[in-house]
Short mmCIF file of C-alpha atoms in Angstrom, two decimals:
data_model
loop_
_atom_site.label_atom_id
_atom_site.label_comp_id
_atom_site.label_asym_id
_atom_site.label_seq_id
_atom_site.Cartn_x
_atom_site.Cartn_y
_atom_site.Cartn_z
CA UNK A 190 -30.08 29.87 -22.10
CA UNK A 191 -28.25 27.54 -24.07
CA UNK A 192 -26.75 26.04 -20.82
CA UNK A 193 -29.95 24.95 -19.71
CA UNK A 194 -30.79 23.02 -21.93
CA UNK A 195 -28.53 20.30 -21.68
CA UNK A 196 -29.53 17.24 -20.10
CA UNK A 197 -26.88 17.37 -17.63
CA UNK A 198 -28.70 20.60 -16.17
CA UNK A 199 -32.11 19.82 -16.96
CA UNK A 200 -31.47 16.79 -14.78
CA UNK A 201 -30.30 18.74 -11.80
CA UNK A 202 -33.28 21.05 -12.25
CA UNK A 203 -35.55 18.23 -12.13
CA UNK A 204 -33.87 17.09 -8.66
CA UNK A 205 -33.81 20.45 -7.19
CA UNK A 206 -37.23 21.28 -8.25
CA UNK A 207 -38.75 18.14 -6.85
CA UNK A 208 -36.65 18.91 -3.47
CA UNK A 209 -38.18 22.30 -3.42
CA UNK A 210 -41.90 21.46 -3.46
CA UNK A 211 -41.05 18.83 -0.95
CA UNK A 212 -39.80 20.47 1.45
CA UNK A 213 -42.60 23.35 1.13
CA UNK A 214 -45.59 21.36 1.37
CA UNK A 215 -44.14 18.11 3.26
CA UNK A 216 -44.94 15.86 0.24
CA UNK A 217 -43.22 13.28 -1.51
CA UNK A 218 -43.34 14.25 -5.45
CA UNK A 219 -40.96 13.20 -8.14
CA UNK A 220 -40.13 14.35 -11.23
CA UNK A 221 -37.88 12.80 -13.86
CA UNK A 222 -37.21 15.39 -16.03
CA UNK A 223 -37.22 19.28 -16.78
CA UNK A 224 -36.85 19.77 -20.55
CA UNK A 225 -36.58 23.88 -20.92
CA UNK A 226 -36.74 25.04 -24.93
CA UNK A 227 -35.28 28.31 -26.20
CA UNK A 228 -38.74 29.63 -25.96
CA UNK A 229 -39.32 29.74 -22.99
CA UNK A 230 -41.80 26.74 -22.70
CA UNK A 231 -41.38 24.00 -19.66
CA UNK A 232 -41.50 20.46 -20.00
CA UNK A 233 -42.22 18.23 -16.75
CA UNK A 234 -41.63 14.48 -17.48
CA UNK A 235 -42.91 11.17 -15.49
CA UNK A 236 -44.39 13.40 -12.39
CA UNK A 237 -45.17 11.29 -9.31
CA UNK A 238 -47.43 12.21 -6.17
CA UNK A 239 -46.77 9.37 -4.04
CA UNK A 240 -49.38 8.34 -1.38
CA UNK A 241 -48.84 7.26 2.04
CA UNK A 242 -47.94 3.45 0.61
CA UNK A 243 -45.56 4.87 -1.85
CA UNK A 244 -47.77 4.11 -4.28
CA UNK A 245 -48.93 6.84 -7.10
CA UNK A 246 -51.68 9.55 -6.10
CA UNK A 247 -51.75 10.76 -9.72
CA UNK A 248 -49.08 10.63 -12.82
CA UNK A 249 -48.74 12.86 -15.23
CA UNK A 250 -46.37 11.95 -18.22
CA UNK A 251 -45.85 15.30 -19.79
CA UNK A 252 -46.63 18.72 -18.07
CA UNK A 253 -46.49 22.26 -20.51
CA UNK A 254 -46.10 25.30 -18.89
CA UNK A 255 -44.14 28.53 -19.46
CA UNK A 256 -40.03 29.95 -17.74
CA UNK A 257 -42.24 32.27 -15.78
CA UNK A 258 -44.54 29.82 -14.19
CA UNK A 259 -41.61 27.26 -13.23
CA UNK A 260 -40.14 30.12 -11.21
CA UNK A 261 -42.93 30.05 -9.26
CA UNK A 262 -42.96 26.69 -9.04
CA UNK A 263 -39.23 26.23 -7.77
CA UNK A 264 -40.36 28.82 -5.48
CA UNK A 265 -43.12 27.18 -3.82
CA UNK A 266 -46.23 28.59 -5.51
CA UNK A 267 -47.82 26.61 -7.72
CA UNK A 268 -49.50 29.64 -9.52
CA UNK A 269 -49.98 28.68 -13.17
CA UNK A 270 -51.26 30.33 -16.44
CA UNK A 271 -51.70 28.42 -19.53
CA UNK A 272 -50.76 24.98 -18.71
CA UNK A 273 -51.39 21.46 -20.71
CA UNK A 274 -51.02 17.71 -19.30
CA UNK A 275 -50.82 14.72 -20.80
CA UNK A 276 -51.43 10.89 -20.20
CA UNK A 277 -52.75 11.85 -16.67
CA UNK A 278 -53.41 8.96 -13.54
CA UNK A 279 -55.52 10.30 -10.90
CA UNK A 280 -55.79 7.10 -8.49
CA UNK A 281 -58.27 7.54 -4.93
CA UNK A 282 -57.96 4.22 -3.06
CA UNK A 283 -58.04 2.80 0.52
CA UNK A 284 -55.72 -0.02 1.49
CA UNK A 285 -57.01 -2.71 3.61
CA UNK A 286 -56.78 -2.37 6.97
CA UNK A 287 -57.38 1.73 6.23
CA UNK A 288 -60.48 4.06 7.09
CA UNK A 289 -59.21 6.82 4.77
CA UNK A 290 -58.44 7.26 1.28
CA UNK A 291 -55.10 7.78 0.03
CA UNK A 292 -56.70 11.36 -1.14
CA UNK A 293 -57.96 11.92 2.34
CA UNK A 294 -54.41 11.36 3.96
CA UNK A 295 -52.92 13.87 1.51
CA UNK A 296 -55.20 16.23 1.71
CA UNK A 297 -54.86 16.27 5.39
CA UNK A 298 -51.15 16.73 4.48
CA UNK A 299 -52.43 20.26 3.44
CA UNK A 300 -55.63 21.12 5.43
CA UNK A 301 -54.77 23.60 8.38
CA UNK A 302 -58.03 23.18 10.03
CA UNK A 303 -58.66 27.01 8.73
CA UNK A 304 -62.31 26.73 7.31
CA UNK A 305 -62.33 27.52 3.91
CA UNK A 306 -58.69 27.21 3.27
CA UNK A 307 -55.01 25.79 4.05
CA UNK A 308 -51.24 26.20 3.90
CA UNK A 309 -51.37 24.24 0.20
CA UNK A 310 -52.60 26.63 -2.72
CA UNK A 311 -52.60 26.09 -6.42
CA UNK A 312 -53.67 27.89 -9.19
CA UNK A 313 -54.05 27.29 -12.88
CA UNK A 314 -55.73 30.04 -15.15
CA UNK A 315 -56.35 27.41 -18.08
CA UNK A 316 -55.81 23.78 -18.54
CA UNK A 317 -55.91 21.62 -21.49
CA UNK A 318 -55.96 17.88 -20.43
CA UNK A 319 -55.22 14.92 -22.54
CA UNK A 320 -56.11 11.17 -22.44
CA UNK A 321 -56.65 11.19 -18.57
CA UNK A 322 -57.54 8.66 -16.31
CA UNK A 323 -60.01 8.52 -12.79
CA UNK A 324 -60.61 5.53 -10.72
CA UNK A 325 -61.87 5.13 -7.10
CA UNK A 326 -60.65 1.70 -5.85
CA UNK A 327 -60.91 0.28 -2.10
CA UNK A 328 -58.89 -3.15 -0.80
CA UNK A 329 -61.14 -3.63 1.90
CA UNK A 330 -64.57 -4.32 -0.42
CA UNK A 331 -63.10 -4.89 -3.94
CA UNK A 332 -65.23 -1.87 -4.93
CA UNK A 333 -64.63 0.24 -7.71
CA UNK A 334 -66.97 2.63 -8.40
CA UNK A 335 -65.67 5.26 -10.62
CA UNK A 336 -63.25 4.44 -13.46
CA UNK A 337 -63.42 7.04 -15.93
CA UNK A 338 -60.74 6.08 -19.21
CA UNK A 339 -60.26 8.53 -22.32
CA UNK A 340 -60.41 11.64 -20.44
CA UNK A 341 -60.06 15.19 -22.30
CA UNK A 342 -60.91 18.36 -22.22
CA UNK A 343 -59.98 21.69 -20.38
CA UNK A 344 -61.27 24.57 -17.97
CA UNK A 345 -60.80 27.67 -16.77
CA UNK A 346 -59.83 28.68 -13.08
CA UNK A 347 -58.64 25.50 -11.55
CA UNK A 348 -57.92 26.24 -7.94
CA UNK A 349 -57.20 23.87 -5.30
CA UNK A 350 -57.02 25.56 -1.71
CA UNK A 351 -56.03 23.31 1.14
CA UNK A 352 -58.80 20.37 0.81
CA UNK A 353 -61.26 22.40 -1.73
CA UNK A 354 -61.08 22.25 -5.67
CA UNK A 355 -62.78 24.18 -7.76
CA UNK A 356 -62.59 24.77 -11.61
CA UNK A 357 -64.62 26.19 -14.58
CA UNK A 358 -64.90 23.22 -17.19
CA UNK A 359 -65.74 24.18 -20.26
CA UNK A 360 -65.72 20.63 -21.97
CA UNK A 361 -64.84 17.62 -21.28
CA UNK A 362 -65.62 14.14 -22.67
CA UNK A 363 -64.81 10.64 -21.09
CA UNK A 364 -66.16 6.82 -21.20
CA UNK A 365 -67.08 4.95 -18.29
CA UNK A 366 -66.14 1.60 -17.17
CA UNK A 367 -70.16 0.49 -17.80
CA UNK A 368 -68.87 1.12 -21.36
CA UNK A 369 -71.06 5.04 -21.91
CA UNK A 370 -69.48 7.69 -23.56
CA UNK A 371 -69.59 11.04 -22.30
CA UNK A 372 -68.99 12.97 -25.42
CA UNK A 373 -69.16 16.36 -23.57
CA UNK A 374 -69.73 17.89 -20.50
CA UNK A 375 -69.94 21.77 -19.35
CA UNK A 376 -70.17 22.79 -15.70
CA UNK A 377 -68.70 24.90 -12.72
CA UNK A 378 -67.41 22.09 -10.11
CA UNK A 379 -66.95 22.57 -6.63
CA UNK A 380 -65.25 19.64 -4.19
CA UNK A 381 -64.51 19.91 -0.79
CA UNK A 382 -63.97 17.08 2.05
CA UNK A 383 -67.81 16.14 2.33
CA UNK A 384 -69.04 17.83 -1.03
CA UNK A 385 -69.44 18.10 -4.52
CA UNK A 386 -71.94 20.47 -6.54
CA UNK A 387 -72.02 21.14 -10.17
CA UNK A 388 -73.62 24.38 -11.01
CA UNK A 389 -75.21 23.78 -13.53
CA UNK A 390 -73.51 21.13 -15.89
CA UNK A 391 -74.94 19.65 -19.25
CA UNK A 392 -74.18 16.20 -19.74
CA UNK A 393 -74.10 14.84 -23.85
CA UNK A 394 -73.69 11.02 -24.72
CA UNK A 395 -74.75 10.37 -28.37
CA UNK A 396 -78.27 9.98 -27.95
CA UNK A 397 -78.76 12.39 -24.04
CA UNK A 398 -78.68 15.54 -23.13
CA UNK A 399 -78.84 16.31 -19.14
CA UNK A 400 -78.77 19.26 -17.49
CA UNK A 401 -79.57 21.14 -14.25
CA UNK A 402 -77.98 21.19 -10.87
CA UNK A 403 -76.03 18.73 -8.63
CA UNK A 404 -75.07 18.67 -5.55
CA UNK A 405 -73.70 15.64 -3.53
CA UNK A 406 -72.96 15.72 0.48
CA UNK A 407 -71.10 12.78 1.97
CA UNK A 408 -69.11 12.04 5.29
CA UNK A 409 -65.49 12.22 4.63
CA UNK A 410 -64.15 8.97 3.31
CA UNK A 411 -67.74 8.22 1.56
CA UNK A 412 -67.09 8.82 -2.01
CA UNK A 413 -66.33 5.35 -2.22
CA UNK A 414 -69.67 4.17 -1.40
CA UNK A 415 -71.22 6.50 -3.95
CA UNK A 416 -74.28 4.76 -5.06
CA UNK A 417 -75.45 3.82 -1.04
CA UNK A 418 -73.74 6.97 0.96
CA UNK A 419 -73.58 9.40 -1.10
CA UNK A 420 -76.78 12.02 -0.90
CA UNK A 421 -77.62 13.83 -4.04
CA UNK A 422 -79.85 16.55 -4.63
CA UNK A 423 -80.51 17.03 -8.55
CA UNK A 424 -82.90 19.70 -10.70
CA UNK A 425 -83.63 18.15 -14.03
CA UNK A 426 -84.55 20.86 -16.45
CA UNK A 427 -86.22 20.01 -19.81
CA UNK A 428 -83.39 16.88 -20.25
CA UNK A 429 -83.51 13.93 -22.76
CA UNK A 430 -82.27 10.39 -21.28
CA UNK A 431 -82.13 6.97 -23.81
CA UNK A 432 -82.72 4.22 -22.31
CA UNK A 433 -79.83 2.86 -24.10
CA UNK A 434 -77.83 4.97 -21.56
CA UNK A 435 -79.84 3.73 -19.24
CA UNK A 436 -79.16 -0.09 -20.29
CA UNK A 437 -75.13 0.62 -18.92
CA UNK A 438 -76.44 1.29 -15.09
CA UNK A 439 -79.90 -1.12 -15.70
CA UNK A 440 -79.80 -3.64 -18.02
CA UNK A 441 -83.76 -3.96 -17.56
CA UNK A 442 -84.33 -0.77 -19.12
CA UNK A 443 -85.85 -1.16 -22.73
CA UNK A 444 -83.78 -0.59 -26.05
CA UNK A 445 -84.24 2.62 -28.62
CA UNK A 446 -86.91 4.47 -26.28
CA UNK A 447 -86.38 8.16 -25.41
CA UNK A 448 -87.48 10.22 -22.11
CA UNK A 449 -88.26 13.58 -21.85
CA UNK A 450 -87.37 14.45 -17.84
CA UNK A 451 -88.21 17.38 -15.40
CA UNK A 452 -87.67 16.37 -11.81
CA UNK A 453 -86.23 16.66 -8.88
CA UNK A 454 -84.67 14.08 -7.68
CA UNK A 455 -82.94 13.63 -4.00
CA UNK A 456 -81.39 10.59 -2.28
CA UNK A 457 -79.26 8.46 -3.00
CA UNK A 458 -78.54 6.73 -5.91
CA UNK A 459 -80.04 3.40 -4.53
CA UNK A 460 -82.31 5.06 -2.45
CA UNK A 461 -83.96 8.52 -4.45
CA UNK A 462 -87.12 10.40 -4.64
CA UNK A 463 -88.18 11.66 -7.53
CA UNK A 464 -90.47 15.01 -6.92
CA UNK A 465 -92.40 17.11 -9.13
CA UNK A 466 -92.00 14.55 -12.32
CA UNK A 467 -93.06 15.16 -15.74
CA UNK A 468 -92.04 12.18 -18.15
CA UNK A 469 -93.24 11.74 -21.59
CA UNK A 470 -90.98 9.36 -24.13
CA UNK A 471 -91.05 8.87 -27.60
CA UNK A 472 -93.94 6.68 -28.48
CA UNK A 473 -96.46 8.77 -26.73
CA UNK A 474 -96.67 7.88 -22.85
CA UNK A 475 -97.10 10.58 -20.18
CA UNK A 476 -96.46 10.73 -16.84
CA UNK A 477 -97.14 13.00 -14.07
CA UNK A 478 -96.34 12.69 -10.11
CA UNK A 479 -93.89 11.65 -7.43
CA UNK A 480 -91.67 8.39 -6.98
CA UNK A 481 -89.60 6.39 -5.06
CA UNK A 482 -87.14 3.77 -6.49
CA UNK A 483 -85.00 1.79 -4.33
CA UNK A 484 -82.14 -1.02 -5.43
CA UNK A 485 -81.89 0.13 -8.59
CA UNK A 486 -77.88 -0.02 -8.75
CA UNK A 487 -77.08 -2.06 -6.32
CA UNK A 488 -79.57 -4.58 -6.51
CA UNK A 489 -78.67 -6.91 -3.47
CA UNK A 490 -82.14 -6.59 -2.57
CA UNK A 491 -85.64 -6.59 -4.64
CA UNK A 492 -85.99 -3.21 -6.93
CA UNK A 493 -88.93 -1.32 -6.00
CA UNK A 494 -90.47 1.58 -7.19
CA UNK A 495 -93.77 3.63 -5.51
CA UNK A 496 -95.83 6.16 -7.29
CA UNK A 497 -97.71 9.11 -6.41
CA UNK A 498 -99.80 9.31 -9.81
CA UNK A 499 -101.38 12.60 -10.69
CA UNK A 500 -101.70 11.74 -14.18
CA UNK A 501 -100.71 8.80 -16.34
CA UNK A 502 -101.59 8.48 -19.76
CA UNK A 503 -100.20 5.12 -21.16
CA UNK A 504 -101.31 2.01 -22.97
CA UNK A 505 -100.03 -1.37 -21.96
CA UNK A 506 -97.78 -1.56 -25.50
CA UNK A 507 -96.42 1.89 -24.43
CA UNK A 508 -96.05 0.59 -20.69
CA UNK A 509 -93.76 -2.64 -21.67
CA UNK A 510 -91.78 0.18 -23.91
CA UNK A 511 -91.31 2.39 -21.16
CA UNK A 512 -90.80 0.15 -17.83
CA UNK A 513 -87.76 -1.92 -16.93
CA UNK A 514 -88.19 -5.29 -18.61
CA UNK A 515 -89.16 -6.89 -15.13
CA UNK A 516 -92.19 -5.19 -14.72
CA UNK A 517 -93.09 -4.67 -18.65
CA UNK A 518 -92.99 -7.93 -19.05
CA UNK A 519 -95.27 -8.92 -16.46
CA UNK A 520 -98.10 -6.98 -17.76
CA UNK A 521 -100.65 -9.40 -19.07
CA UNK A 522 -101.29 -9.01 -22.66
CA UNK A 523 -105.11 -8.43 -22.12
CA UNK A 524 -104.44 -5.38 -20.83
CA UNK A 525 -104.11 -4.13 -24.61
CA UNK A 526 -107.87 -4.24 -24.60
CA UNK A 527 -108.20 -1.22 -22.05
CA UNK A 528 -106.52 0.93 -25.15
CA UNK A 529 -104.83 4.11 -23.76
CA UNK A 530 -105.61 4.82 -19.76
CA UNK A 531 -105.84 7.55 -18.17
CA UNK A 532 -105.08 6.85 -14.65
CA UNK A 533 -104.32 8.96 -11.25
CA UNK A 534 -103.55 7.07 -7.89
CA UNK A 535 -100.92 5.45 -6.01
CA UNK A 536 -99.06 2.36 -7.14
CA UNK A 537 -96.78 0.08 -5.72
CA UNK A 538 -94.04 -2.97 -7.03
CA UNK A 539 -91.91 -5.05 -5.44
CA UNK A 540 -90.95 -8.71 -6.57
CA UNK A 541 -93.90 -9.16 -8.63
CA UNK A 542 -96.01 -7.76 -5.75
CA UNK A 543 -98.17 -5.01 -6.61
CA UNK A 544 -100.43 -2.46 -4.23
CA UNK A 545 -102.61 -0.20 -6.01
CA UNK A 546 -105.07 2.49 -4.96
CA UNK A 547 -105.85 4.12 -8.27
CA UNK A 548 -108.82 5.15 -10.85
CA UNK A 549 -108.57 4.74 -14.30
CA UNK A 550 -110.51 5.71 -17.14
CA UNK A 551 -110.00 3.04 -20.35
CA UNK A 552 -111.39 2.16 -23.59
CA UNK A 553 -113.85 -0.23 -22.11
CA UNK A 554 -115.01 2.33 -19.59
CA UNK A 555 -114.24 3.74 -15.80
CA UNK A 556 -112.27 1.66 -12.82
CA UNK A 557 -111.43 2.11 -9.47
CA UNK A 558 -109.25 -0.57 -7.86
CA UNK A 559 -107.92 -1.01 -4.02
CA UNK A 560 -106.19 -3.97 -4.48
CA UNK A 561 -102.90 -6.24 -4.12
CA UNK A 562 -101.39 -8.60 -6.13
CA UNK A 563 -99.55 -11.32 -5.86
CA UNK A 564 -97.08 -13.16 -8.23
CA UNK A 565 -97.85 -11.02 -11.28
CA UNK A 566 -95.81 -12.44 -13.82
CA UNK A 567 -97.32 -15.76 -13.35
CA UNK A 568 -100.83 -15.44 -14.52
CA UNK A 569 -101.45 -19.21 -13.62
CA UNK A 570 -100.60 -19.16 -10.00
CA UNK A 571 -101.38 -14.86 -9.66
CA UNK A 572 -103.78 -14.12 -6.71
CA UNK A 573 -105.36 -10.49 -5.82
CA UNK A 574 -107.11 -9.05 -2.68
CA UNK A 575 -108.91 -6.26 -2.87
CA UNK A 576 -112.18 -3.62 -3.92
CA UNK A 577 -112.60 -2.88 -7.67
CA UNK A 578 -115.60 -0.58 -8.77
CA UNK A 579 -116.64 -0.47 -12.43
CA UNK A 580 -119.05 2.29 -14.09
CA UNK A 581 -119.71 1.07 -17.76
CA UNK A 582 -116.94 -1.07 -17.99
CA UNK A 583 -117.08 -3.80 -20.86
CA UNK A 584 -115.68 -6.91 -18.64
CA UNK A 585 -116.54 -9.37 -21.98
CA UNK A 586 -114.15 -7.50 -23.75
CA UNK A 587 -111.32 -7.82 -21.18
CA UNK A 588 -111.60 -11.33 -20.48
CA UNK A 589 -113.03 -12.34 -24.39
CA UNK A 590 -116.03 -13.59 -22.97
CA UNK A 591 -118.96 -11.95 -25.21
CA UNK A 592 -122.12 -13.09 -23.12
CA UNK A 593 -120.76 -10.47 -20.33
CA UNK A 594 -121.42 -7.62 -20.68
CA UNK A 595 -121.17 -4.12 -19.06
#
């Protein structure tokens, strides 16, 4: 025992080791150093999975496991049981010129075409990670989608079978390169070559807590394009979202509000529905229906949103609180006069352009409008086509002209 814990030997172990899983799985892995203690524990130090380029897959600076387990290891099975890593680099990236992933070259290293499965299998009963690090990077757009920083946490029953992953996490917090901090999140994750579902997960941030059900589909190679190619389909139960959360994906979004979200939501993210939505936020607005938003994250082209309204209850102050700033702020201030509306219809928006097919009931009486707008946020040079139909609706008030009446 005491033998092998010399540096001389731990040395040779680290070479022999590395040769080992090599040769077993046809990879190219190294490891600098094996540092075995008295008690049995394992140290792994500097661990490289090279990529096709010969550039890192992932890093791992320090890797804790037991005598027992590095057996198995040596051995060619990568069966685990309590095992902790520290100052982890998990790196997916396409090189120019490429159409896969470094990740989708190595897993291919491992996939046997068997569904379900492969020749590569690893297994580790529990995992403690420390001060890890995601990113997904491709040469060929500049894009970088995903770059998670101050990653830890742990789970239960990591597993990764030929091109599938799956793992139990039972926390794990992270920040995101929009500058959010995920202060915890709980779910059972499951990843294969075109999928990802977590089922269920709760999110926390400081001021949100999300939860329900994910699940992603994607052509292989698409994770990359995550906000345009990716398709999610997502149950909100009963979650609560700030829009200072919001404010790191939408800068529109107003500060210090609060909403109160059941949907379902499918799409993708620049491209979603939003079915079966009950919204209410903190300062008293309530809304009920179905939506469409397009360009929300990737806003090369004009955000829109349309509305199925089955019931809206909302005044114009609680509007401009609720809405992105671009269409809060476009709502004229006279609209304050109509008080809190109750309002069910279809509505609308796209570059200050505004279709609406919707009945209202107000403060200053009942409306029904078919109409368009044009240029909203410019009341000087705004222009409207359409049908309205009042029923004792005080038009004096809403335009301050007293001698008009209802």
């Amino acid at each position: 025992a005491v033998v092998i814990t010399t540096p001389i030997i731990q040395t040779e172990i680290a070479h022999y080791a590395t040769q080992r899983i090599n040769e077993q799985f046809n990879i190219r892995t190294a490891i600098g150093q094996v540092a075995i203690q008295l008690d049995g524990t394992v140290l792994l130090k500097k661990v490289h999975v090279l990529a096709d380029h010969h550039n890192a897959l992932a890093y791992i600076d320090r890797l804790y496991t037991d005598i027992l387990d590095f057996k198995q290891l040596t051995d060619g099975k990568l069966l685990f049981g309590s095992t902790e890593i520290q100052d982890v680099d998990f790196f997916i990236h396409k090189y120019k010129g490429d159409s896969l992933t470094n990740l989708d070259k190595f897993i291919a290293v491992f996939d046997d075409g068997t569904p379900g499965s492969g020749k590569f299998f690893m297994k580790i009963d529990h995992l403690e990670l420390t001060n890890g690090r995601f990113s997904i990077t491709d040469d060929n757009t500049g894009n970088n989608p995903v770059n998670f920083t101050e990653m830890n946490g742990s789970m239960n029953n990591f597993v990764v079978q030929g091109p599938n992953i799956n793992a139990d996490v039972t926390n794990l917090s992270l920040k995101d390169k929009r500058g959010i901090y995920v202060k915890d999140l709980v779910t059972s994750f499951a990843m294969t070559r075109t999928s990802m579902d977590l089922t269920p997960f709760a999110i926390e941030t400081d001021e949100s807590y999300v939860k329900g059900n994910i699940a992603m589909r994607y052509k292989e190679g698409d994770l990359k394009y995550f906000t345009e190619r990716v398709h999610l389909d997502v149950d909100f139960n009963k979650s609560k979202i700030a829009t200072n959360d919001l404010k790191h994906f939408y800068n529109e979004f107003g500060s210090n509000n609060t909403l109160f979200l059941t949907a379902k939501a499918k799409g993708t993210l620049n491209d979603f529905q939003l079915k079966n939505t009950h919204l209410a936020d903190l300062f008293g607005a309530e809304i009920s229906g179905n939506f469409g938003l397009k360009n929300l994250f990737v806003q090369t082209n004009p955000f829109r949103i349309d509305a199925e309204l089955s019931r809206m209850n909302i005044s114009r102050e609680q509007a401009v609180a609720l809405l992105p700033n671009v269409l809060g702020n476009a709502l004229p201030i006279q609209l304050e006069k109509l008080g809190r509306v109750h309002l069910a219809g279809t509505v609308s928006y796209q570059d200050f352009y505004v279709n609406t097919d919707i009945q209202a009931t107000t403060d200053l009486g009942t409306a029904t409008a078919d109409v368009e707008l044009w240029q909203v946020n410019n009341k000087l040079n705004a222009s409207y086509k359409g049908d309205f139909s009042l029923d004792n609706f005080d038009i004096g008030a809403l335009i301050e002209k007293e001698n008009i009446g209802t």
